[in-house]
GROMACS .gro file of C-alpha atoms in nm:
model
  494
    1MET     CA    1  -2.308  -2.534  -1.979
    2GLU     CA    2  -2.095  -2.491  -1.665
    3LEU     CA    3  -1.819  -2.273  -1.807
    4TYR     CA    4  -1.694  -2.195  -1.455
    5LYS     CA    5  -1.537  -2.542  -1.446
    6THR     CA    6  -1.295  -2.442  -1.723
    7ASN     CA    7  -1.246  -2.076  -1.627
    8SER     CA    8  -1.039  -1.970  -1.328
    9LEU     CA    9  -1.169  -1.631  -1.219
   10LYS     CA   10  -0.956  -1.387  -1.019
   11ILE     CA   11  -1.114  -1.099  -0.824
   12TYR     CA   12  -0.942  -0.810  -0.650
   13ASN     CA   13  -1.022  -0.835  -0.280
   14SER     CA   14  -1.021  -0.496  -0.105
   15LEU     CA   15  -0.965  -0.678   0.225
   16SER     CA   16  -0.637  -0.843   0.122
   17GLY     CA   17  -0.534  -0.586  -0.141
   18GLU     CA   18  -0.468  -0.867  -0.389
   19LYS     CA   19  -0.634  -1.052  -0.673
   20GLU     CA   20  -0.757  -1.387  -0.546
   21VAL     CA   21  -0.884  -1.696  -0.726
   22PHE     CA   22  -1.258  -1.707  -0.672
   23ILE     CA   23  -1.362  -2.023  -0.489
   24PRO     CA   24  -1.733  -2.015  -0.397
   25ILE     CA   25  -1.835  -2.125  -0.050
   26HIS     CA   26  -2.090  -2.357  -0.208
   27PRO     CA   27  -1.969  -2.507  -0.539
   28GLY     CA   28  -2.164  -2.379  -0.838
   29ASN     CA   29  -2.333  -2.107  -0.632
   30VAL     CA   30  -2.256  -1.740  -0.570
   31GLY     CA   31  -2.396  -1.521  -0.294
   32MET     CA   32  -2.343  -1.149  -0.362
   33TYR     CA   33  -2.465  -0.843  -0.172
   34VAL     CA   34  -2.433  -0.487  -0.304
   35CYS     CA   35  -2.526  -0.175  -0.110
   36GLY     CA   36  -2.814  -0.010  -0.293
   37PRO     CA   37  -2.925   0.354  -0.307
   38THR     CA   38  -3.056   0.580  -0.034
   39VAL     CA   39  -3.376   0.690  -0.206
   40TYR     CA   40  -3.403   1.059  -0.118
   41SER     CA   41  -3.318   1.206  -0.463
   42ASN     CA   42  -3.276   1.108  -0.828
   43VAL     CA   43  -3.013   0.841  -0.877
   44HIS     CA   44  -2.691   1.010  -0.985
   45LEU     CA   45  -2.449   0.897  -1.251
   46GLY     CA   46  -2.180   0.788  -1.003
   47ASN     CA   47  -2.423   0.548  -0.838
   48VAL     CA   48  -2.528   0.420  -1.179
   49ARG     CA   49  -2.166   0.339  -1.258
   50THR     CA   50  -2.128   0.138  -0.938
   51PHE     CA   51  -2.447  -0.060  -0.996
   52MET     CA   52  -2.350  -0.117  -1.360
   53SER     CA   53  -2.017  -0.265  -1.252
   54PHE     CA   54  -2.196  -0.520  -1.037
   55ASP     CA   55  -2.460  -0.582  -1.304
   56VAL     CA   56  -2.174  -0.699  -1.528
   57VAL     CA   57  -2.029  -0.909  -1.245
   58TYR     CA   58  -2.375  -1.067  -1.200
   59ARG     CA   59  -2.411  -1.124  -1.575
   60TYR     CA   60  -2.068  -1.286  -1.606
   61PHE     CA   61  -2.128  -1.522  -1.316
   62LYS     CA   62  -2.455  -1.627  -1.480
   63HIS     CA   63  -2.280  -1.663  -1.816
   64LEU     CA   64  -2.026  -1.897  -1.655
   65GLY     CA   65  -2.313  -2.115  -1.534
   66TYR     CA   66  -2.319  -2.022  -1.166
   67LYS     CA   67  -2.646  -2.009  -0.977
   68VAL     CA   68  -2.636  -1.656  -0.836
   69ARG     CA   69  -2.831  -1.500  -0.551
   70TYR     CA   70  -2.776  -1.127  -0.597
   71VAL     CA   71  -2.910  -0.909  -0.316
   72ARG     CA   72  -2.916  -0.531  -0.359
   73ASN     CA   73  -3.099  -0.332  -0.093
   74ILE     CA   74  -3.301  -0.012  -0.084
   75THR     CA   75  -3.206   0.219   0.204
   76ASP     CA   76  -3.533   0.388   0.297
   77VAL     CA   77  -3.450   0.499   0.654
   78GLY     CA   78  -3.158   0.569   0.884
   79HIS     CA   79  -2.900   0.723   0.651
   80ILE     CA   80  -2.787   1.034   0.837
   81VAL     CA   81  -2.670   1.353   0.664
   82ASP     CA   82  -2.288   1.353   0.634
   83ASP     CA   83  -2.292   0.985   0.738
   84ILE     CA   84  -2.236   1.058   1.105
   85ASP     CA   85  -2.454   0.962   1.399
   86GLU     CA   86  -2.575   1.315   1.463
   87GLY     CA   87  -2.796   1.505   1.223
   88GLU     CA   88  -3.110   1.443   1.025
   89ASP     CA   89  -3.215   1.139   0.826
   90LYS     CA   90  -3.178   1.225   0.454
   91ILE     CA   91  -3.524   1.094   0.365
   92ALA     CA   92  -3.693   1.265   0.661
   93ARG     CA   93  -3.514   1.589   0.571
   94MET     CA   94  -3.639   1.578   0.211
   95ALA     CA   95  -3.991   1.496   0.332
   96ARG     CA   96  -3.983   1.797   0.565
   97ILE     CA   97  -3.863   2.027   0.286
   98GLU     CA   98  -4.129   1.906   0.041
   99LYS     CA   99  -4.399   1.874   0.312
  100VAL     CA  100  -4.490   1.515   0.226
  101GLU     CA  101  -4.474   1.178   0.402
  102PRO     CA  102  -4.125   1.020   0.405
  103MET     CA  103  -4.259   0.714   0.224
  104GLU     CA  104  -4.374   0.939  -0.061
  105ILE     CA  105  -4.012   1.043  -0.102
  106VAL     CA  106  -3.906   0.679  -0.088
  107GLN     CA  107  -4.163   0.572  -0.347
  108ARG     CA  108  -4.086   0.856  -0.589
  109TYR     CA  109  -3.713   0.799  -0.597
  110THR     CA  110  -3.733   0.420  -0.587
  111VAL     CA  111  -3.942   0.440  -0.905
  112ASP     CA  112  -3.684   0.676  -1.057
  113PHE     CA  113  -3.403   0.436  -0.963
  114HIS     CA  114  -3.578   0.139  -1.123
  115THR     CA  115  -3.673   0.338  -1.435
  116ILE     CA  116  -3.316   0.452  -1.502
  117LEU     CA  117  -3.169   0.106  -1.444
  118HIS     CA  118  -3.432  -0.051  -1.669
  119GLU     CA  119  -3.346   0.195  -1.949
  120LEU     CA  120  -2.980   0.099  -1.910
  121ASN     CA  121  -3.074  -0.269  -1.945
  122PHE     CA  122  -2.980  -0.379  -1.592
  123LEU     CA  123  -3.084  -0.724  -1.479
  124PRO     CA  124  -3.298  -0.699  -1.164
  125PRO     CA  125  -3.134  -0.849  -0.853
  126SER     CA  126  -3.260  -1.177  -0.710
  127ILE     CA  127  -3.384  -0.999  -0.398
  128GLU     CA  128  -3.424  -0.626  -0.332
  129PRO     CA  129  -3.498  -0.587   0.042
  130THR     CA  130  -3.575  -0.258   0.215
  131ALA     CA  131  -3.436  -0.140   0.547
  132THR     CA  132  -3.782  -0.062   0.686
  133GLY     CA  133  -3.891  -0.417   0.607
  134HIS     CA  134  -3.623  -0.561   0.837
  135ILE     CA  135  -3.653  -0.366   1.162
  136ILE     CA  136  -3.716  -0.684   1.366
  137GLU     CA  137  -3.401  -0.850   1.232
  138GLN     CA  138  -3.196  -0.541   1.317
  139ILE     CA  139  -3.326  -0.532   1.674
  140GLU     CA  140  -3.235  -0.898   1.721
  141ILE     CA  141  -2.879  -0.837   1.598
  142ILE     CA  142  -2.843  -0.545   1.841
  143LYS     CA  143  -2.959  -0.767   2.129
  144GLN     CA  144  -2.695  -1.027   2.039
  145ILE     CA  145  -2.416  -0.769   2.010
  146ILE     CA  146  -2.510  -0.631   2.354
  147THR     CA  147  -2.515  -0.985   2.498
  148ASN     CA  148  -2.169  -1.046   2.353
  149GLY     CA  149  -2.041  -0.732   2.526
  150PHE     CA  150  -1.970  -0.513   2.223
  151ALA     CA  151  -2.252  -0.256   2.251
  152TYR     CA  152  -2.410  -0.042   2.520
  153GLU     CA  153  -2.731   0.155   2.572
  154SER     CA  154  -2.712   0.529   2.643
  155ASN     CA  155  -3.017   0.751   2.690
  156GLY     CA  156  -3.233   0.531   2.468
  157SER     CA  157  -2.975   0.491   2.192
  158VAL     CA  158  -2.744   0.192   2.144
  159TYR     CA  159  -2.383   0.233   2.035
  160PHE     CA  160  -2.121  -0.012   1.914
  161ASP     CA  161  -1.817  -0.016   2.144
  162VAL     CA  162  -1.534   0.013   1.894
  163VAL     CA  163  -1.252   0.018   2.151
  164LYS     CA  164  -1.383  -0.290   2.331
  165PHE     CA  165  -1.424  -0.470   1.998
  166ASN     CA  166  -1.072  -0.376   1.893
  167GLU     CA  167  -0.925  -0.546   2.200
  168THR     CA  168  -0.994  -0.888   2.045
  169ASN     CA  169  -1.056  -0.798   1.679
  170ASN     CA  170  -0.913  -0.565   1.416
  171TYR     CA  171  -1.136  -0.263   1.358
  172GLY     CA  172  -0.995  -0.087   1.051
  173LYS     CA  173  -0.865  -0.390   0.864
  174LEU     CA  174  -1.066  -0.313   0.548
  175SER     CA  175  -0.976   0.056   0.523
  176GLY     CA  176  -0.627   0.020   0.671
  177ARG     CA  177  -0.700   0.267   0.952
  178ASN     CA  178  -0.560   0.264   1.303
  179ILE     CA  179  -0.814   0.303   1.586
  180GLU     CA  180  -0.585   0.519   1.802
  181ASP     CA  181  -0.523   0.758   1.513
  182MET     CA  182  -0.894   0.774   1.433
  183ILE     CA  183  -0.984   0.866   1.792
  184ALA     CA  184  -0.707   1.126   1.813
  185ASN     CA  185  -0.816   1.292   1.486
  186THR     CA  186  -1.191   1.300   1.553
  187ARG     CA  187  -1.344   1.642   1.614
  188ASP     CA  188  -1.591   1.693   1.897
  189LEU     CA  189  -1.954   1.687   1.788
  190ASP     CA  190  -2.269   1.803   1.963
  191GLY     CA  191  -2.448   1.512   2.126
  192GLN     CA  192  -2.141   1.292   2.125
  193SER     CA  193  -2.144   1.278   2.505
  194ASP     CA  194  -2.377   0.976   2.483
  195LYS     CA  195  -2.085   0.775   2.347
  196LYS     CA  196  -1.798   0.622   2.541
  197ASN     CA  197  -1.560   0.695   2.255
  198SER     CA  198  -1.571   0.922   1.952
  199GLN     CA  199  -1.547   0.631   1.705
  200ASP     CA  200  -1.844   0.443   1.852
  201PHE     CA  201  -2.129   0.432   1.601
  202ALA     CA  202  -2.504   0.403   1.643
  203LEU     CA  203  -2.681   0.070   1.618
  204TRP     CA  204  -3.010   0.228   1.731
  205LYS     CA  205  -3.098   0.597   1.763
  206LYS     CA  206  -3.365   0.730   1.996
  207ALA     CA  207  -3.601   0.945   1.792
  208GLU     CA  208  -3.653   1.305   1.891
  209PRO     CA  209  -4.020   1.406   1.941
  210GLN     CA  210  -4.038   1.564   1.595
  211HIS     CA  211  -3.881   1.265   1.417
  212ILE     CA  212  -4.140   1.104   1.187
  213MET     CA  213  -3.978   0.769   1.105
  214ARG     CA  214  -3.972   0.567   1.430
  215TRP     CA  215  -4.027   0.214   1.556
  216PRO     CA  216  -4.061   0.062   1.905
  217SER     CA  217  -3.762  -0.122   2.047
  218PRO     CA  218  -3.645  -0.245   2.392
  219TRP     CA  219  -3.443   0.079   2.428
  220SER     CA  220  -3.668   0.352   2.285
  221ASP     CA  221  -3.894   0.452   2.002
  222GLY     CA  222  -3.636   0.520   1.735
  223PHE     CA  223  -3.473   0.399   1.417
  224PRO     CA  224  -3.180   0.175   1.321
  225GLY     CA  225  -2.827   0.285   1.241
  226TRP     CA  226  -2.741   0.297   0.872
  227HIS     CA  227  -2.459   0.042   0.898
  228LEU     CA  228  -2.677  -0.212   1.075
  229GLU     CA  229  -2.933  -0.232   0.796
  230CYS     CA  230  -2.697  -0.393   0.545
  231THR     CA  231  -2.572  -0.638   0.807
  232ALA     CA  232  -2.929  -0.752   0.875
  233MET     CA  233  -3.035  -0.781   0.512
  234SER     CA  234  -2.717  -0.945   0.379
  235THR     CA  235  -2.704  -1.214   0.646
  236LYS     CA  236  -3.078  -1.286   0.632
  237TYR     CA  237  -3.066  -1.376   0.263
  238LEU     CA  238  -2.706  -1.495   0.220
  239GLY     CA  239  -2.616  -1.636   0.562
  240ASN     CA  240  -2.355  -1.530   0.818
  241HIS     CA  241  -2.076  -1.607   0.570
  242PHE     CA  242  -2.113  -1.536   0.198
  243ASP     CA  243  -1.900  -1.489  -0.113
  244ILE     CA  244  -1.898  -1.124  -0.224
  245HIS     CA  245  -1.995  -0.787  -0.082
  246GLY     CA  246  -1.978  -0.486  -0.314
  247GLY     CA  247  -2.037  -0.114  -0.325
  248GLY     CA  248  -1.880   0.219  -0.413
  249MET     CA  249  -1.530   0.310  -0.299
  250ASP     CA  250  -1.683   0.578  -0.075
  251LEU     CA  251  -1.852   0.307   0.134
  252LYS     CA  252  -1.531   0.130   0.237
  253PHE     CA  253  -1.513   0.350   0.547
  254PRO     CA  254  -1.707   0.381   0.763
  255HIS     CA  255  -1.996   0.178   0.622
  256HIS     CA  256  -1.829  -0.148   0.524
  257GLU     CA  257  -1.579  -0.133   0.809
  258CYS     CA  258  -1.872  -0.109   1.051
  259GLU     CA  259  -2.053  -0.393   0.876
  260ILE     CA  260  -1.756  -0.623   0.933
  261ALA     CA  261  -1.737  -0.523   1.300
  262GLN     CA  262  -2.111  -0.577   1.355
  263ASN     CA  263  -2.103  -0.921   1.195
  264GLU     CA  264  -1.798  -1.034   1.387
  265ALA     CA  265  -1.938  -0.898   1.714
  266CYS     CA  266  -2.268  -1.078   1.655
  267THR     CA  267  -2.161  -1.415   1.509
  268GLY     CA  268  -1.791  -1.440   1.588
  269GLN     CA  269  -1.698  -1.488   1.223
  270SER     CA  270  -1.597  -1.272   0.929
  271PRO     CA  271  -1.902  -1.224   0.706
  272VAL     CA  272  -1.754  -1.201   0.356
  273ASN     CA  273  -1.478  -1.369   0.158
  274ILE     CA  274  -1.428  -1.097  -0.104
  275TRP     CA  275  -1.496  -0.723  -0.074
  276MET     CA  276  -1.527  -0.539  -0.406
  277HIS     CA  277  -1.532  -0.160  -0.452
  278ALA     CA  278  -1.610   0.038  -0.767
  279ASN     CA  279  -1.431   0.367  -0.819
  280MET     CA  280  -1.577   0.714  -0.869
  281LEU     CA  281  -1.699   0.900  -1.176
  282THR     CA  282  -1.590   1.258  -1.247
  283LEU     CA  283  -1.740   1.514  -1.486
  284ASN     CA  284  -1.507   1.718  -1.708
  285GLY     CA  285  -1.214   1.633  -1.482
  286LYS     CA  286  -1.381   1.747  -1.159
  287LYS     CA  287  -1.582   1.585  -0.882
  288MET     CA  288  -1.954   1.596  -0.950
  289ALA     CA  289  -2.146   1.832  -0.721
  290LYS     CA  290  -2.490   1.990  -0.744
  291SER     CA  291  -2.366   2.300  -0.559
  292THR     CA  292  -2.117   2.392  -0.833
  293GLY     CA  293  -2.334   2.291  -1.130
  294ASN     CA  294  -2.079   2.025  -1.223
  295ASN     CA  295  -2.346   1.758  -1.218
  296ILE     CA  296  -2.545   1.553  -1.468
  297LEU     CA  297  -2.830   1.304  -1.427
  298PRO     CA  298  -2.874   0.992  -1.643
  299GLY     CA  299  -3.206   1.121  -1.780
  300GLU     CA  300  -3.035   1.442  -1.895
  301ILE     CA  301  -2.791   1.235  -2.101
  302PHE     CA  302  -3.076   1.045  -2.266
  303SER     CA  303  -3.260   1.369  -2.350
  304GLY     CA  304  -2.958   1.588  -2.421
  305ASP     CA  305  -3.112   1.855  -2.198
  306THR     CA  306  -2.790   1.964  -2.030
  307PRO     CA  307  -2.522   2.225  -2.101
  308HIS     CA  308  -2.257   1.955  -2.060
  309LEU     CA  309  -2.353   1.776  -2.386
  310THR     CA  310  -2.399   1.876  -2.750
  311LYS     CA  311  -2.663   1.608  -2.816
  312ALA     CA  312  -2.858   1.321  -2.660
  313PHE     CA  313  -2.706   0.975  -2.619
  314SER     CA  314  -2.884   0.642  -2.598
  315PRO     CA  315  -2.868   0.429  -2.280
  316SER     CA  316  -2.658   0.164  -2.459
  317VAL     CA  317  -2.399   0.423  -2.560
  318VAL     CA  318  -2.384   0.542  -2.198
  319ARG     CA  319  -2.341   0.184  -2.086
  320PHE     CA  320  -2.069   0.119  -2.344
  321PHE     CA  321  -1.889   0.436  -2.237
  322MET     CA  322  -1.881   0.330  -1.872
  323LEU     CA  323  -1.760  -0.023  -1.948
  324GLN     CA  324  -1.463   0.110  -2.143
  325ALA     CA  325  -1.295   0.175  -1.806
  326HIS     CA  326  -1.213  -0.085  -1.542
  327TYR     CA  327  -1.451  -0.073  -1.246
  328ARG     CA  328  -1.163   0.004  -1.004
  329SER     CA  329  -1.042   0.301  -1.214
  330ILE     CA  330  -1.165   0.661  -1.195
  331LEU     CA  331  -1.371   0.740  -1.505
  332ASP     CA  332  -1.414   1.094  -1.639
  333PHE     CA  333  -1.735   1.174  -1.824
  334SER     CA  334  -1.723   1.442  -2.094
  335ASN     CA  335  -1.895   1.529  -2.420
  336ASP     CA  336  -1.588   1.436  -2.628
  337ALA     CA  337  -1.543   1.106  -2.445
  338ILE     CA  338  -1.901   0.987  -2.496
  339LEU     CA  339  -1.901   1.104  -2.860
  340ALA     CA  340  -1.598   0.881  -2.920
  341SER     CA  341  -1.773   0.595  -2.739
  342GLU     CA  342  -2.079   0.634  -2.960
  343LYS     CA  343  -1.865   0.591  -3.272
  344GLY     CA  344  -1.703   0.279  -3.130
  345PHE     CA  345  -2.036   0.136  -3.021
  346MET     CA  346  -2.193   0.188  -3.365
  347ARG     CA  347  -1.891   0.024  -3.532
  348LEU     CA  348  -1.925  -0.277  -3.304
  349ILE     CA  349  -2.300  -0.321  -3.361
  350ASP     CA  350  -2.276  -0.255  -3.737
  351THR     CA  351  -2.011  -0.527  -3.771
  352ILE     CA  352  -2.223  -0.781  -3.582
  353ASP     CA  353  -2.505  -0.711  -3.831
  354LEU     CA  354  -2.261  -0.776  -4.118
  355ILE     CA  355  -2.181  -1.133  -4.014
  356PRO     CA  356  -2.451  -1.314  -4.222
  357ALA     CA  357  -2.308  -1.160  -4.541
  358ILE     CA  358  -1.944  -1.255  -4.473
  359PRO     CA  359  -1.801  -1.508  -4.724
  360THR     CA  360  -1.655  -1.829  -4.586
  361SER     CA  361  -1.381  -2.063  -4.704
  362THR     CA  362  -1.267  -2.422  -4.656
  363SER     CA  363  -0.991  -2.307  -4.421
  364SER     CA  364  -0.923  -2.024  -4.174
  365SER     CA  365  -0.619  -1.801  -4.179
  366LEU     CA  366  -0.719  -1.641  -3.846
  367ASP     CA  367  -0.683  -1.799  -3.499
  368VAL     CA  368  -1.038  -1.767  -3.375
  369ALA     CA  369  -1.006  -2.010  -3.082
  370THR     CA  370  -0.724  -1.808  -2.925
  371TRP     CA  371  -0.922  -1.487  -2.978
  372LYS     CA  372  -1.222  -1.636  -2.797
  373GLN     CA  373  -1.005  -1.746  -2.503
  374ASN     CA  374  -0.856  -1.396  -2.485
  375CYS     CA  375  -1.208  -1.261  -2.431
  376TYR     CA  376  -1.260  -1.498  -2.138
  377ASP     CA  377  -0.913  -1.426  -2.001
  378ALA     CA  378  -0.998  -1.054  -1.985
  379MET     CA  379  -1.315  -1.113  -1.782
  380ASN     CA  380  -1.142  -1.374  -1.568
  381ASP     CA  381  -0.886  -1.108  -1.471
  382ASP     CA  382  -1.103  -0.913  -1.225
  383PHE     CA  383  -1.380  -0.843  -1.478
  384ASN     CA  384  -1.156  -0.635  -1.704
  385THR     CA  385  -1.418  -0.492  -1.942
  386PRO     CA  386  -1.185  -0.247  -2.126
  387ILE     CA  387  -0.950  -0.532  -2.221
  388LEU     CA  388  -1.252  -0.743  -2.321
  389ILE     CA  389  -1.379  -0.460  -2.545
  390ALA     CA  390  -1.035  -0.433  -2.707
  391HIS     CA  391  -1.055  -0.806  -2.789
  392LEU     CA  392  -1.409  -0.766  -2.921
  393PHE     CA  393  -1.277  -0.509  -3.168
  394GLU     CA  394  -1.013  -0.762  -3.270
  395GLY     CA  395  -1.311  -0.982  -3.363
  396VAL     CA  396  -1.449  -0.688  -3.559
  397ARG     CA  397  -1.116  -0.672  -3.744
  398PHE     CA  398  -1.140  -1.045  -3.825
  399ILE     CA  399  -1.484  -0.995  -3.980
  400ASN     CA  400  -1.373  -0.697  -4.188
  401LEU     CA  401  -1.065  -0.885  -4.314
  402ALA     CA  402  -1.287  -1.175  -4.419
  403LYS     CA  403  -1.528  -0.932  -4.584
  404GLU     CA  404  -1.244  -0.779  -4.784
  405LYS     CA  405  -1.117  -1.134  -4.860
  406THR     CA  406  -0.768  -1.053  -4.735
  407GLU     CA  407  -0.813  -1.332  -4.476
  408THR     CA  408  -1.032  -1.642  -4.472
  409LEU     CA  409  -1.273  -1.796  -4.221
  410THR     CA  410  -1.448  -2.130  -4.226
  411ALA     CA  411  -1.823  -2.137  -4.164
  412ASP     CA  412  -1.757  -2.290  -3.820
  413ASP     CA  413  -1.509  -2.018  -3.723
  414LEU     CA  414  -1.743  -1.744  -3.845
  415GLN     CA  415  -2.019  -1.897  -3.635
  416LEU     CA  416  -1.782  -1.909  -3.335
  417ILE     CA  417  -1.706  -1.538  -3.379
  418LYS     CA  418  -2.079  -1.462  -3.401
  419GLN     CA  419  -2.162  -1.665  -3.088
  420THR     CA  420  -1.874  -1.513  -2.890
  421LEU     CA  421  -1.962  -1.157  -2.989
  422HIS     CA  422  -2.328  -1.211  -2.905
  423SER     CA  423  -2.240  -1.368  -2.568
  424PHE     CA  424  -2.008  -1.091  -2.457
  425VAL     CA  425  -2.171  -0.787  -2.621
  426PHE     CA  426  -2.533  -0.862  -2.535
  427ASP     CA  427  -2.531  -1.114  -2.247
  428VAL     CA  428  -2.224  -1.011  -2.044
  429LEU     CA  429  -2.184  -0.640  -2.120
  430GLY     CA  430  -2.561  -0.596  -2.144
  431LEU     CA  431  -2.555  -0.378  -2.455
  432THR     CA  432  -2.846  -0.363  -2.701
  433ASN     CA  433  -2.876  -0.249  -3.061
  434ALA     CA  434  -3.169  -0.018  -2.979
  435SER     CA  435  -2.950   0.289  -3.026
  436LYS     CA  436  -2.852   0.164  -3.371
  437ASN     CA  437  -3.217   0.141  -3.462
  438ASN     CA  438  -3.269   0.492  -3.326
  439ASN     CA  439  -2.975   0.610  -3.534
  440GLN     CA  440  -3.125   0.451  -3.844
  441SER     CA  441  -3.457   0.624  -3.771
  442ASP     CA  442  -3.274   0.957  -3.749
  443LYS     CA  443  -3.112   0.890  -4.086
  444LEU     CA  444  -3.447   0.791  -4.242
  445GLU     CA  445  -3.607   1.110  -4.114
  446GLY     CA  446  -3.323   1.316  -4.259
  447VAL     CA  447  -3.355   1.154  -4.602
  448VAL     CA  448  -3.734   1.201  -4.612
  449HIS     CA  449  -3.702   1.567  -4.519
  450LEU     CA  450  -3.444   1.607  -4.795
  451LEU     CA  451  -3.693   1.464  -5.046
  452ILE     CA  452  -3.972   1.684  -4.907
  453ASN     CA  453  -3.753   1.990  -4.966
  454MET     CA  454  -3.679   1.869  -5.323
  455ARG     CA  455  -4.053   1.821  -5.383
  456GLU     CA  456  -4.132   2.172  -5.254
  457GLU     CA  457  -3.866   2.316  -5.483
  458ALA     CA  458  -4.014   2.122  -5.780
  459ARG     CA  459  -4.361   2.256  -5.702
  460ALA     CA  460  -4.227   2.610  -5.674
  461ASN     CA  461  -4.075   2.563  -6.023
  462LYS     CA  462  -4.410   2.422  -6.143
  463ASN     CA  463  -4.241   2.086  -6.210
  464PHE     CA  464  -4.549   1.895  -6.094
  465ALA     CA  465  -4.445   1.574  -6.263
  466LEU     CA  466  -4.132   1.548  -6.040
  467SER     CA  467  -4.333   1.658  -5.735
  468ASP     CA  468  -4.588   1.381  -5.791
  469GLN     CA  469  -4.314   1.128  -5.865
  470ILE     CA  470  -4.145   1.194  -5.528
  471ARG     CA  471  -4.480   1.168  -5.345
  472ASP     CA  472  -4.586   0.846  -5.525
  473GLN     CA  473  -4.251   0.668  -5.491
  474LEU     CA  474  -4.234   0.747  -5.118
  475LEU     CA  475  -4.591   0.614  -5.083
  476ALA     CA  476  -4.485   0.293  -5.254
  477LEU     CA  477  -4.218   0.256  -4.983
  478GLY     CA  478  -4.479   0.302  -4.708
  479ILE     CA  479  -4.404   0.671  -4.643
  480GLN     CA  480  -4.709   0.894  -4.683
  481LEU     CA  481  -4.673   1.270  -4.722
  482LYS     CA  482  -4.939   1.501  -4.578
  483ASP     CA  483  -4.949   1.864  -4.690
  484GLY     CA  484  -5.085   2.116  -4.438
  485LYS     CA  485  -5.072   2.478  -4.326
  486GLU     CA  486  -4.757   2.412  -4.122
  487GLY     CA  487  -4.579   2.239  -4.409
  488THR     CA  488  -4.546   1.877  -4.520
  489GLN     CA  489  -4.541   1.601  -4.259
  490PHE     CA  490  -4.495   1.228  -4.313
  491THR     CA  491  -4.602   0.898  -4.157
  492VAL     CA  492  -4.439   0.557  -4.196
  493SER     CA  493  -4.657   0.245  -4.223
  494ASN     CA  494  -4.536  -0.103  -4.130
   0.00000   0.00000   0.00000
């Protein structure tokens, strides 16, 4: 069903600073590119939040019936420390520290990235290209930018001429920066003498003799600039002009600003209709940083092996926690906040499980159709997941009122509530009830251990009849007790 025909979706465009009605370039189709991770370390929670925001965007487009091509890259070369043109490639640096091949670093942390996203129930993108797999395309773009007069070669490296570009275009239009102010406020850096201007950025860097990751080009053996990689991969798979480009707020400048400039310098047209940026995640009210210890990895949340948490939390609870804030808002992660989210999540899932037992009537006293439209209106307003979740809990209230028989629902309206909750909770928000099952397992284990303790007390009091009764009745339920030197253990049969 093509729900997009009856739903007008508005998206906040970072380029215009306004919410705009989404009109796809090709009716019924969406082309979306999101900057993926630089795979030199474990994926951190802030990155996970950004990718989760766009996973929900992807899911909602699919729910509305759009055919979506979602491209999210892997940066496996060319991302310089501190995101400037001088310094050491992050992956090469980690390889040097650990004394392994750079591609070992890439493989290790790409696997980690995929593992964490799989646990959090992300949908895989349509295409996941790597920077190293598109060196030829990047060289061809550089050639075209040079031909068009917006880049120059210097000592084997190629730089984008920002001042020349700004004469006929607007460099800084995404971030709202002024080129003269940027040049005036730039500090001198070693090696910057190769550039005409301080704001010029590398399209191709000549590799020093000790640099491991290098490819031949018309200018030198070297490697591509970080900004160029996304330009090459996005346009190869989505065309020179596509619908949506997304990423973290920290990428707006210089990365996305440079992408726009490269595209316009190469093709003469603006590459993207809508730029979307997800905001940052803080921990206990402060910026996350490994150096201060104010840092937490997704796996540490799942295991509970961190001083920041009192217990472990399931991936779905983590996902629910993150979606309770709008993607453009700063979200603060804390033990108290995720504990509260866990309670809300369990209430939501428990209520969905209640639906088959809810009594129905010949008439409804609740306006279910308006409630359903409110859910769509929330998502149609720039993917407002916290407002959607508030409406989902209104649906929870409807079910509980019908359960208590203080309000009535027809069978059709109850089915509409069930379908709407399933669509938004599981399909759009991407939650699962796995954590509920885990919670039930924890409760089962607690009850069995309670009975084991009662049995041991009965045996100590020589009440063998009660001891045998507990053992036999548990066995009848498929729970077998095994007495050993280290105490009584149990197994559960299907």
